[in-house]
Amino acid sequence: MNYILAFLRNNLKSISYGISIGRNRLKIIYFTIIGGLFFCISGALSQNTAIVFNTKENVTFDIGKEIDNTFSLRLTNQINVDATGSYIYNWDVHDFQFVDCSFYDGGSIFFPIKQGSHLTITYKGDNQIEISGTDKAEVEFYIGNYKKGIIQPFIGSLFSFPPESSFEALSLLIEEHYSILSNTLDSLVSENTISPKFSDILKNEFHTIATCVGIEIYRTRYLENAATKVNEQDSIKVEGIINGILDEISPIIDSGDILKYNLGRSSLAVFYNNKYRCLNEKEKEKLFLRNKWANSLEANRLGYLIAPEEVLYKLLSLELLDNYANGVTKGNSALFSYISEIRPQNAFLPYLKEKQNELLASINTDYSEIKYVESVINTLEDLNKVDYFDQKILYIDLWATWCGPCIVEFKHKDKLHELLQHYKDIIPVYISLDEDKNDIIWSEKTKVFNLKGYHLRANKELTTDINEKLFGGRGIGVPHYILLDKDGNILEKNLSRPSKIDKLKQELDKHFD
């Protein structure tokens, strides 16, 4: 499954809202008054955008940065909010920006915000969020009606779309959902519930993403599927239709605004890849030879070769940020050199240098606390037979090098190990589900991410045992965390993730005096 489809499957989260009641009510009213006073003052003095964060307990969260009019999940500001007051996050937003807030207890909220907007977000834990402020209706519409009523049904219809259907039928499906969204937004604008600017943001986002996702699904399931392979004449016809549709969204592509959107980079990859396919082999070869950095890209990113420089340096910067975050070292120097060459003063460079140094530091760290299990382990019970696991409780992290969410959880490893040290006779064990061909990558990443503890890569027998005992033979999902007692028996089949450290502590406390 390619990036854009996997992303959509994994990131359409439902957010529910609550009304403040009980003993926290006065505190929240107090915070809201302070936030309101702040809004009045800041609104009079500037056009800065501000969010006031309130919580009922101490919370740490990340808020995504926008760099050079580009949205990135890789660059964030870490904010600490305690239950005794409000935190005011104030920054310059040019035109609009998408905001991604990820709370360390596992909650999250994602929405667009306009220049000069002022919001108060009260986070109550367990994905319970209350919103107030000037753009309350717009934000609530986006994370509620828009995602639940428009995006989720649309994505569901795409994945259930018959692969033998024509591309014209798929186009009609996209237009049908776009029409529903457009009519809804126009009605809300006429009622002064939302602004025309907010309406345009959502229309552009949906039209661009729907078009690009639809094209990728159709190409994967129809044009490139051997079972439904079309003849050359029909293929040429469909390619012509695809390029015509892509030309319709070229204004937002050419403006660069698409990179402000959540899936902007993936949409650009679809756009340029389809245009790249139209080149003959000699033209492709010339481009590839002229740009040595192309060796550092995956096949589904080769369309970047025809991207204009004002877009290309941003796309390559995002690729580099991904590499640094995922512990990838191959090709980084070539990409970094090229970005520095074509845009020596661009806003990404300081962050790229910082992340590059962090990766190099992790590679050169002390690995003495990273150990590998040499024994053959065919079942979870076999772990108990390893000498250094004797009479130990095992905290097991099931992961894989290709698993993005697994790697995201590693940023909480310091808090995890600090928690585990509070308990007697508990050892962290990382079990990778990577295949033999990824053995070197697996070994490298255990070091790059400085995963202190014991490591092994599951063989077929252990993989089968894990699948049957934890997932009923339905297939293993990662990341996944379990607890084994001193005899190798399962104490907990599904522990909370390290990002939900408070819940994890409660679950572990049950098994220790």
Coordinates of C-alpha atoms in Angstrom, one line a residue, residues 6-513:
A6 CA -1.8 4.1 4.1
F7 CA -1.8 7.6 5.6
L8 CA -5.5 8.0 5.0
R9 CA -6.3 4.6 6.5
N10 CA -4.3 5.3 9.7
N11 CA -5.1 9.0 10.3
L12 CA -8.8 9.6 10.0
K13 CA -9.5 9.9 13.7
S14 CA -12.8 10.9 15.3
I15 CA -12.7 13.6 17.9
S16 CA -15.5 14.0 20.4
Y17 CA -16.4 17.1 22.4
G18 CA -17.5 17.5 26.0
I19 CA -19.0 20.1 28.3
S20 CA -17.0 21.1 31.4
I21 CA -18.7 20.0 34.6
G22 CA -17.9 19.3 38.2
R23 CA -14.9 20.7 40.1
N24 CA -12.9 21.7 37.0
R25 CA -15.7 24.1 35.9
L26 CA -14.5 27.2 37.7
K27 CA -11.0 26.6 36.6
I28 CA -11.9 26.4 33.0
I29 CA -14.2 29.4 33.2
Y30 CA -11.2 31.3 34.8
F31 CA -8.9 30.1 32.0
T32 CA -11.4 31.2 29.4
I33 CA -11.7 34.7 30.8
I34 CA -8.0 35.1 30.8
G35 CA -7.9 33.7 27.2
G36 CA -10.6 36.1 26.2
L37 CA -8.7 39.1 27.7
F38 CA -5.6 37.9 25.8
F39 CA -7.5 37.8 22.6
C40 CA -8.8 41.3 23.0
I41 CA -5.3 42.6 23.7
S42 CA -3.5 40.6 20.9
G43 CA -6.2 41.4 18.4
A44 CA -5.8 45.1 19.0
L45 CA -2.1 45.0 18.7
S46 CA -1.4 42.5 15.9
Q47 CA -2.7 40.0 13.4
N48 CA -0.8 37.2 15.1
T49 CA -2.7 33.9 15.5
A50 CA -3.0 32.5 19.0
I51 CA -4.2 29.3 20.7
V52 CA -4.8 29.2 24.5
F53 CA -4.4 25.6 25.8
N54 CA -6.1 24.5 29.0
T55 CA -5.9 21.1 30.6
K56 CA -7.3 19.4 33.7
E57 CA -3.9 17.8 34.4
N58 CA -0.2 18.2 33.4
V59 CA 0.1 17.5 29.7
T60 CA 3.0 17.6 27.2
F61 CA 2.1 17.9 23.5
D62 CA 3.7 18.7 20.2
I63 CA 2.4 21.3 17.8
G64 CA 3.5 21.1 14.2
K65 CA 5.5 23.9 12.7
E66 CA 5.0 25.4 9.2
I67 CA 8.3 26.0 7.5
D68 CA 8.5 28.2 4.4
N69 CA 4.7 27.8 3.8
T70 CA 5.1 24.0 4.0
F71 CA 3.3 21.7 6.4
S72 CA 5.5 19.0 8.1
L73 CA 4.7 16.5 10.8
R74 CA 8.5 16.1 11.4
L75 CA 9.1 19.6 12.9
T76 CA 7.2 20.4 16.1
N77 CA 7.4 22.6 19.1
Q78 CA 7.0 20.7 22.4
I79 CA 4.7 22.5 24.8
N80 CA 4.3 21.7 28.5
V81 CA 0.9 22.6 30.0
D82 CA 0.1 22.1 33.7
A83 CA -3.3 22.1 35.5
T84 CA -2.6 25.3 37.3
G85 CA -2.8 27.7 34.4
S86 CA -3.1 28.3 30.6
Y87 CA -0.4 28.2 28.0
I88 CA -0.7 30.7 25.2
Y89 CA 0.8 29.7 21.9
N90 CA 1.2 32.8 19.7
W91 CA 2.8 32.8 16.3
D92 CA 2.6 34.4 12.8
V93 CA 0.3 32.7 10.3
H94 CA 0.4 33.9 6.7
D95 CA -2.9 33.4 5.1
F96 CA -3.7 30.0 6.7
Q97 CA -2.0 27.0 8.3
F98 CA -2.9 23.4 9.3
V99 CA -2.2 22.7 12.9
D100 CA -1.4 19.3 14.3
C101 CA -1.5 18.9 18.0
S102 CA -0.4 15.5 19.4
F103 CA -0.9 15.0 23.2
Y104 CA 1.4 12.6 24.9
D105 CA -1.5 10.6 26.4
G106 CA -2.4 9.6 22.8
G107 CA -4.9 12.3 22.0
S108 CA -4.7 14.5 18.9
I109 CA -6.4 17.3 17.1
F110 CA -5.8 18.4 13.5
F111 CA -7.4 21.4 11.8
P112 CA -6.8 24.5 9.6
I113 CA -6.5 27.9 11.2
K114 CA -6.5 31.3 9.5
Q115 CA -4.4 34.4 10.0
G116 CA -5.5 36.3 13.0
S117 CA -7.5 33.4 14.5
H118 CA -7.9 33.1 18.2
L119 CA -8.9 29.8 19.9
T120 CA -9.1 28.3 23.3
I121 CA -8.6 24.5 23.4
T122 CA -9.4 22.7 26.6
Y123 CA -8.1 19.2 26.6
K124 CA -9.6 16.8 29.1
G125 CA -7.7 13.6 28.2
D126 CA -8.9 10.5 26.3
N127 CA -9.6 12.6 23.1
Q128 CA -12.1 14.8 25.0
I129 CA -11.6 18.3 23.6
E130 CA -13.6 21.5 24.1
I131 CA -13.2 24.5 21.7
S132 CA -14.1 28.1 22.1
G133 CA -13.0 31.4 20.4
T134 CA -13.5 33.3 17.2
D135 CA -13.2 30.3 14.9
K136 CA -15.0 27.7 17.1
A137 CA -17.6 26.8 14.4
E138 CA -15.0 26.4 11.7
V139 CA -12.7 24.1 13.7
E140 CA -15.6 22.0 15.0
F141 CA -16.9 21.6 11.5
Y142 CA -13.5 20.5 10.2
I143 CA -12.8 17.8 12.9
G144 CA -16.4 16.8 13.1
N145 CA -18.7 17.1 10.1
Y146 CA -16.0 17.4 7.4
K147 CA -14.0 14.3 8.5
K148 CA -17.0 12.2 9.6
G149 CA -19.6 13.3 7.0
I150 CA -17.4 13.9 3.9
I151 CA -13.9 12.5 4.1
Q152 CA -14.6 9.2 5.8
P153 CA -17.5 8.2 3.5
F154 CA -15.5 9.3 0.5
I155 CA -12.4 7.3 1.4
G156 CA -14.6 4.3 2.2
S157 CA -16.3 4.5 -1.2
L158 CA -12.8 4.7 -2.9
F159 CA -11.5 1.5 -1.2
S160 CA -14.8 -0.3 -2.1
F161 CA -14.8 1.0 -5.7
P162 CA -15.0 -2.0 -8.2
P163 CA -11.6 -2.3 -9.9
E164 CA -13.2 -3.2 -13.2
S165 CA -15.1 0.1 -13.3
S166 CA -14.2 2.9 -15.8
F167 CA -12.2 5.9 -14.8
E168 CA -15.1 8.1 -15.9
A169 CA -17.2 6.3 -13.2
L170 CA -14.5 7.1 -10.6
S171 CA -14.4 10.7 -11.7
L172 CA -18.2 11.0 -11.3
L173 CA -17.8 9.5 -7.8
I174 CA -15.3 12.2 -6.9
E175 CA -17.5 15.0 -8.3
E176 CA -20.5 13.6 -6.4
H177 CA -18.7 13.9 -3.0
Y178 CA -17.2 17.3 -4.0
S179 CA -20.6 18.6 -4.8
I180 CA -22.0 17.5 -1.4
L181 CA -19.1 19.3 0.3
S182 CA -19.4 22.4 -1.9
N183 CA -23.1 22.8 -1.3
T184 CA -22.7 22.3 2.5
L185 CA -19.9 24.9 2.6
D186 CA -21.8 27.4 0.5
S187 CA -24.8 27.1 2.8
L188 CA -22.7 27.7 5.9
V189 CA -21.1 30.8 4.3
S190 CA -24.5 32.2 3.4
E191 CA -25.5 31.7 7.1
N192 CA -22.3 33.4 8.3
T193 CA -21.4 30.3 10.2
I194 CA -18.0 30.0 8.4
S195 CA -15.9 32.5 6.4
P196 CA -15.5 32.3 2.6
K197 CA -11.8 31.9 3.2
F198 CA -12.3 28.8 5.3
S199 CA -14.7 27.4 2.6
D200 CA -12.0 27.8 0.0
I201 CA -9.4 26.1 2.1
L202 CA -11.6 23.0 2.5
K203 CA -12.7 22.9 -1.2
N204 CA -9.1 23.1 -2.4
E205 CA -8.0 20.4 0.1
F206 CA -10.8 18.0 -0.8
H207 CA -10.6 18.6 -4.6
T208 CA -6.8 18.1 -4.7
I209 CA -6.6 15.1 -2.3
A210 CA -9.7 13.4 -3.8
T211 CA -8.3 13.8 -7.3
C212 CA -4.8 12.5 -6.5
V213 CA -6.0 9.6 -4.2
G214 CA -8.5 8.6 -6.9
I215 CA -5.9 8.5 -9.6
E216 CA -3.5 6.4 -7.4
I217 CA -6.2 3.9 -6.5
Y218 CA -7.3 3.6 -10.1
R219 CA -3.8 3.2 -11.4
T220 CA -2.9 0.6 -8.8
R221 CA -6.1 -1.4 -9.0
Y222 CA -6.8 -1.2 -12.7
L223 CA -4.1 0.1 -15.0
E224 CA -1.2 -1.7 -13.2
N225 CA -3.1 -4.7 -12.0
A226 CA -2.4 -7.8 -14.1
A227 CA -5.8 -9.2 -13.4
T228 CA -7.5 -6.2 -15.0
K229 CA -4.8 -5.1 -17.4
V230 CA -6.3 -2.9 -20.1
N231 CA -5.2 -2.9 -23.7
E232 CA -2.8 -0.3 -25.0
Q233 CA -5.5 1.8 -26.7
D234 CA -7.7 2.1 -23.6
S235 CA -4.6 2.8 -21.5
I236 CA -3.6 5.7 -23.7
K237 CA -7.2 7.0 -23.5
V238 CA -7.3 6.8 -19.7
E239 CA -3.8 8.4 -19.4
G240 CA -5.1 11.3 -21.4
I241 CA -8.1 11.7 -19.1
I242 CA -5.9 11.5 -16.0
N243 CA -3.6 14.3 -17.4
G244 CA -6.6 16.4 -18.2
I245 CA -7.9 16.1 -14.7
L246 CA -4.5 16.9 -13.2
D247 CA -4.3 20.0 -15.4
E248 CA -7.5 21.2 -13.7
I249 CA -5.7 21.3 -10.3
S250 CA -2.5 22.8 -11.7
P251 CA -3.3 26.3 -10.4
I252 CA -3.0 25.2 -6.8
I253 CA 0.0 23.1 -7.7
D254 CA 1.7 26.0 -9.4
S255 CA 0.9 28.4 -6.5
G256 CA 2.7 26.1 -4.1
D257 CA -0.2 26.4 -1.6
I258 CA -0.8 22.6 -1.8
L259 CA 2.3 22.1 0.4
K260 CA 0.3 23.9 3.2
Y261 CA -2.1 20.9 3.2
N262 CA -1.8 17.7 5.2
L263 CA -1.3 15.5 2.2
G264 CA 0.2 18.2 -0.1
R265 CA 3.5 16.4 -0.6
S266 CA 1.8 13.1 -1.5
S267 CA -0.5 14.9 -3.9
L268 CA 2.4 16.6 -5.5
A269 CA 4.1 13.2 -5.9
V270 CA 1.1 11.9 -7.7
F271 CA 0.9 15.0 -9.9
Y272 CA 4.6 14.9 -11.0
N273 CA 4.8 11.1 -11.3
N274 CA 1.9 11.1 -13.8
K275 CA 3.6 13.9 -15.7
Y276 CA 6.9 12.1 -15.5
R277 CA 5.3 9.0 -17.1
C278 CA 4.6 11.0 -20.2
L279 CA 8.3 11.4 -20.9
N280 CA 10.1 9.0 -23.2
E281 CA 12.9 6.8 -21.9
K282 CA 15.7 9.0 -23.3
E283 CA 14.2 12.1 -21.6
K284 CA 14.0 10.2 -18.3
E285 CA 17.5 9.0 -18.6
K286 CA 18.9 12.5 -19.2
L287 CA 17.0 13.9 -16.2
F288 CA 18.3 11.0 -14.0
L289 CA 22.0 11.4 -15.2
R290 CA 21.8 15.2 -14.7
N291 CA 20.5 14.9 -11.1
K292 CA 22.6 12.4 -9.1
W293 CA 20.5 13.0 -6.0
A294 CA 17.7 11.0 -7.7
N295 CA 19.5 7.8 -6.6
S296 CA 18.4 8.7 -3.1
L297 CA 14.6 8.7 -3.9
E298 CA 12.1 5.9 -3.9
A299 CA 10.5 5.0 -7.3
N300 CA 7.3 6.8 -6.4
R301 CA 9.2 10.0 -6.0
L302 CA 11.0 10.2 -9.3
G303 CA 8.4 12.7 -10.6
Y304 CA 10.3 15.2 -8.5
L305 CA 12.8 15.3 -11.3
I306 CA 10.4 17.6 -13.3
A307 CA 9.3 19.8 -10.4
P308 CA 10.3 23.4 -10.6
E309 CA 13.1 24.5 -8.2
E310 CA 10.8 26.7 -6.1
V311 CA 8.9 23.5 -5.2
L312 CA 11.7 21.0 -5.5
Y313 CA 13.9 22.2 -2.6
K314 CA 10.9 21.9 -0.3
L315 CA 10.0 18.4 -1.4
L316 CA 13.6 17.2 -1.0
S317 CA 13.8 18.9 2.4
L318 CA 10.7 16.9 3.5
E319 CA 12.3 13.7 2.2
L320 CA 15.4 14.5 4.3
L321 CA 13.4 15.1 7.4
D322 CA 11.7 11.8 6.9
N323 CA 15.1 10.1 6.5
Y324 CA 16.4 11.7 9.7
A325 CA 13.3 10.7 11.7
N326 CA 13.4 7.2 10.4
G327 CA 17.1 6.6 10.9
V328 CA 17.9 6.4 7.2
T329 CA 21.4 7.4 6.3
K330 CA 21.8 6.4 2.7
G331 CA 21.7 9.4 0.2
N332 CA 21.3 12.1 2.8
S333 CA 24.5 13.9 1.9
A334 CA 23.6 14.1 -1.8
L335 CA 20.2 15.5 -1.0
F336 CA 21.5 18.0 1.6
S337 CA 24.2 19.3 -0.8
Y338 CA 21.7 19.8 -3.7
I339 CA 19.2 21.6 -1.4
S340 CA 22.0 23.9 -0.2
E341 CA 23.1 24.5 -3.7
I342 CA 19.8 25.5 -5.3
R343 CA 18.4 27.4 -2.2
P344 CA 21.4 28.3 0.1
Q345 CA 19.3 30.6 2.3
N346 CA 16.1 28.5 2.6
A347 CA 14.3 28.3 5.9
F348 CA 14.6 24.4 6.1
L349 CA 18.4 24.4 6.3
P350 CA 18.8 25.2 10.0
Y351 CA 16.4 22.4 10.9
L352 CA 18.0 20.0 8.4
K353 CA 21.4 20.6 10.0
E354 CA 20.0 20.1 13.5
K355 CA 18.3 16.8 12.6
Q356 CA 21.4 15.7 10.7
N357 CA 23.6 16.3 13.8
E358 CA 21.1 14.5 16.0
L359 CA 21.3 11.5 13.7
L360 CA 25.1 11.5 13.6
A361 CA 25.2 11.8 17.4
S362 CA 22.9 8.7 17.7
I363 CA 25.0 6.7 15.3
N364 CA 28.1 7.5 17.3
T365 CA 26.6 6.8 20.7
D366 CA 27.5 4.2 23.3
Y367 CA 25.9 0.9 22.3
S368 CA 26.8 -1.1 25.4
E369 CA 23.2 -1.1 26.7
I370 CA 21.9 -2.5 23.3
K371 CA 22.1 -6.3 23.4
Y372 CA 21.1 -9.0 20.9
V373 CA 19.6 -12.3 21.8
E374 CA 21.6 -15.1 20.1
S375 CA 19.4 -18.0 21.3
V376 CA 16.8 -19.5 18.9
I377 CA 13.4 -18.4 20.1
N378 CA 10.4 -20.2 18.6
T379 CA 7.8 -19.3 21.2
L380 CA 7.2 -16.6 23.7
E381 CA 7.8 -19.2 26.4
D382 CA 11.2 -19.9 25.0
L383 CA 12.3 -16.4 26.2
N384 CA 12.2 -17.7 29.7
K385 CA 14.9 -20.2 28.9
V386 CA 17.4 -17.5 28.1
D387 CA 19.9 -17.2 30.9
Y388 CA 19.8 -13.5 31.4
F389 CA 15.9 -13.5 31.3
D390 CA 15.7 -16.1 34.1
Q391 CA 13.3 -14.9 36.9
K392 CA 12.7 -11.6 35.0
I393 CA 9.4 -10.0 33.9
L394 CA 9.7 -9.0 30.2
Y395 CA 8.2 -5.8 28.8
I396 CA 8.0 -6.6 25.0
D397 CA 7.8 -4.1 22.2
L398 CA 6.7 -5.7 18.9
W399 CA 7.8 -3.5 16.0
A400 CA 9.3 -3.4 12.5
T401 CA 11.7 -1.1 10.7
W402 CA 9.0 -0.3 8.1
C403 CA 6.4 0.6 10.7
G404 CA 6.1 4.4 11.0
P405 CA 3.9 4.4 14.2
C406 CA 6.5 2.1 15.8
I407 CA 9.2 4.6 15.1
V408 CA 7.1 7.5 16.3
E409 CA 6.8 5.8 19.7
F410 CA 10.5 5.6 20.1
K411 CA 10.7 9.3 20.8
H412 CA 9.1 8.4 24.2
K413 CA 11.7 5.8 25.0
D414 CA 13.4 7.9 27.7
K415 CA 10.2 8.2 29.6
L416 CA 9.5 4.5 29.1
H417 CA 12.9 3.4 30.5
E418 CA 12.5 5.9 33.4
L419 CA 9.2 4.2 34.2
L420 CA 10.5 0.7 33.9
Q421 CA 13.3 1.5 36.4
H422 CA 10.7 1.9 39.1
Y423 CA 9.8 -1.8 39.0
K424 CA 11.9 -4.7 40.2
D425 CA 13.1 -7.4 37.8
I426 CA 11.6 -6.0 34.6
I427 CA 13.6 -6.0 31.3
P428 CA 12.7 -4.3 28.0
V429 CA 12.8 -6.7 25.0
Y430 CA 12.3 -5.5 21.4
I431 CA 11.1 -8.1 19.0
S432 CA 11.3 -7.1 15.3
L433 CA 9.0 -8.7 12.7
D434 CA 11.4 -7.8 9.8
E435 CA 12.3 -10.4 7.2
D436 CA 15.8 -11.7 6.7
K437 CA 16.5 -9.2 3.9
N438 CA 16.1 -6.4 6.5
D439 CA 18.6 -7.8 9.0
I440 CA 21.2 -5.1 8.5
I441 CA 18.6 -2.3 8.5
W442 CA 17.1 -3.7 11.7
S443 CA 20.5 -3.8 13.4
E444 CA 21.3 -0.3 12.3
K445 CA 18.0 1.2 13.6
T446 CA 18.3 -0.4 17.0
K447 CA 21.4 1.7 17.3
V448 CA 20.2 4.8 15.5
F449 CA 17.3 5.0 17.9
N450 CA 19.4 4.0 20.9
L451 CA 16.9 1.3 22.0
K452 CA 18.5 0.2 25.2
G453 CA 17.5 -3.3 26.1
Y454 CA 17.5 -6.7 24.4
H455 CA 16.7 -7.3 20.8
L456 CA 15.8 -10.2 18.5
R457 CA 14.3 -10.6 15.1
A458 CA 11.4 -13.1 15.1
N459 CA 11.8 -16.2 12.9
K460 CA 8.8 -17.8 11.2
E461 CA 8.0 -20.0 14.2
L462 CA 8.0 -17.1 16.7
T463 CA 5.9 -15.0 14.3
T464 CA 3.3 -17.7 14.1
D465 CA 3.3 -18.2 17.9
I466 CA 2.8 -14.4 18.4
N467 CA 0.1 -14.3 15.8
E468 CA -1.9 -17.1 17.4
K469 CA -1.5 -16.1 21.0
L470 CA -2.0 -12.4 20.7
F471 CA -4.1 -11.9 17.5
G472 CA -6.0 -15.2 17.2
G473 CA -4.3 -16.0 13.9
R474 CA -5.7 -12.9 12.2
G475 CA -2.4 -11.3 11.5
I476 CA 0.0 -9.2 13.7
G477 CA -0.5 -5.5 14.1
V478 CA 2.4 -3.3 15.2
P479 CA 3.3 -1.5 17.3
H480 CA 2.1 -3.8 20.0
Y481 CA 3.2 -4.1 23.6
I482 CA 2.9 -7.1 26.0
L483 CA 4.0 -8.2 29.4
L484 CA 5.3 -11.7 30.3
D485 CA 5.7 -13.0 33.8
K486 CA 8.8 -14.9 35.1
D487 CA 7.6 -18.2 33.7
G488 CA 6.9 -16.8 30.2
N489 CA 3.2 -16.5 30.6
I490 CA 1.3 -13.5 29.2
L491 CA 0.3 -11.0 31.9
E492 CA -0.9 -8.3 29.6
K493 CA -1.8 -8.9 25.9
N494 CA -2.2 -5.3 24.9
L495 CA -0.4 -2.6 27.0
S496 CA -0.8 1.1 26.3
R497 CA 1.8 2.7 24.1
P498 CA 4.8 4.6 25.6
S499 CA 3.1 7.8 24.3
K500 CA 0.3 7.1 26.9
I501 CA 2.8 6.8 29.7
D502 CA 0.3 7.5 32.5
K503 CA -2.0 4.7 31.4
L504 CA 0.9 2.4 30.9
K505 CA 2.0 3.1 34.5
Q506 CA -1.5 2.2 35.8
E507 CA -1.4 -1.1 33.9
L508 CA 2.1 -2.0 35.1
D509 CA 1.3 -1.0 38.7
K510 CA -1.3 -3.8 38.9
H511 CA 1.5 -6.4 38.6
F512 CA 3.9 -5.0 41.1
D513 CA 3.7 -4.4 44.9

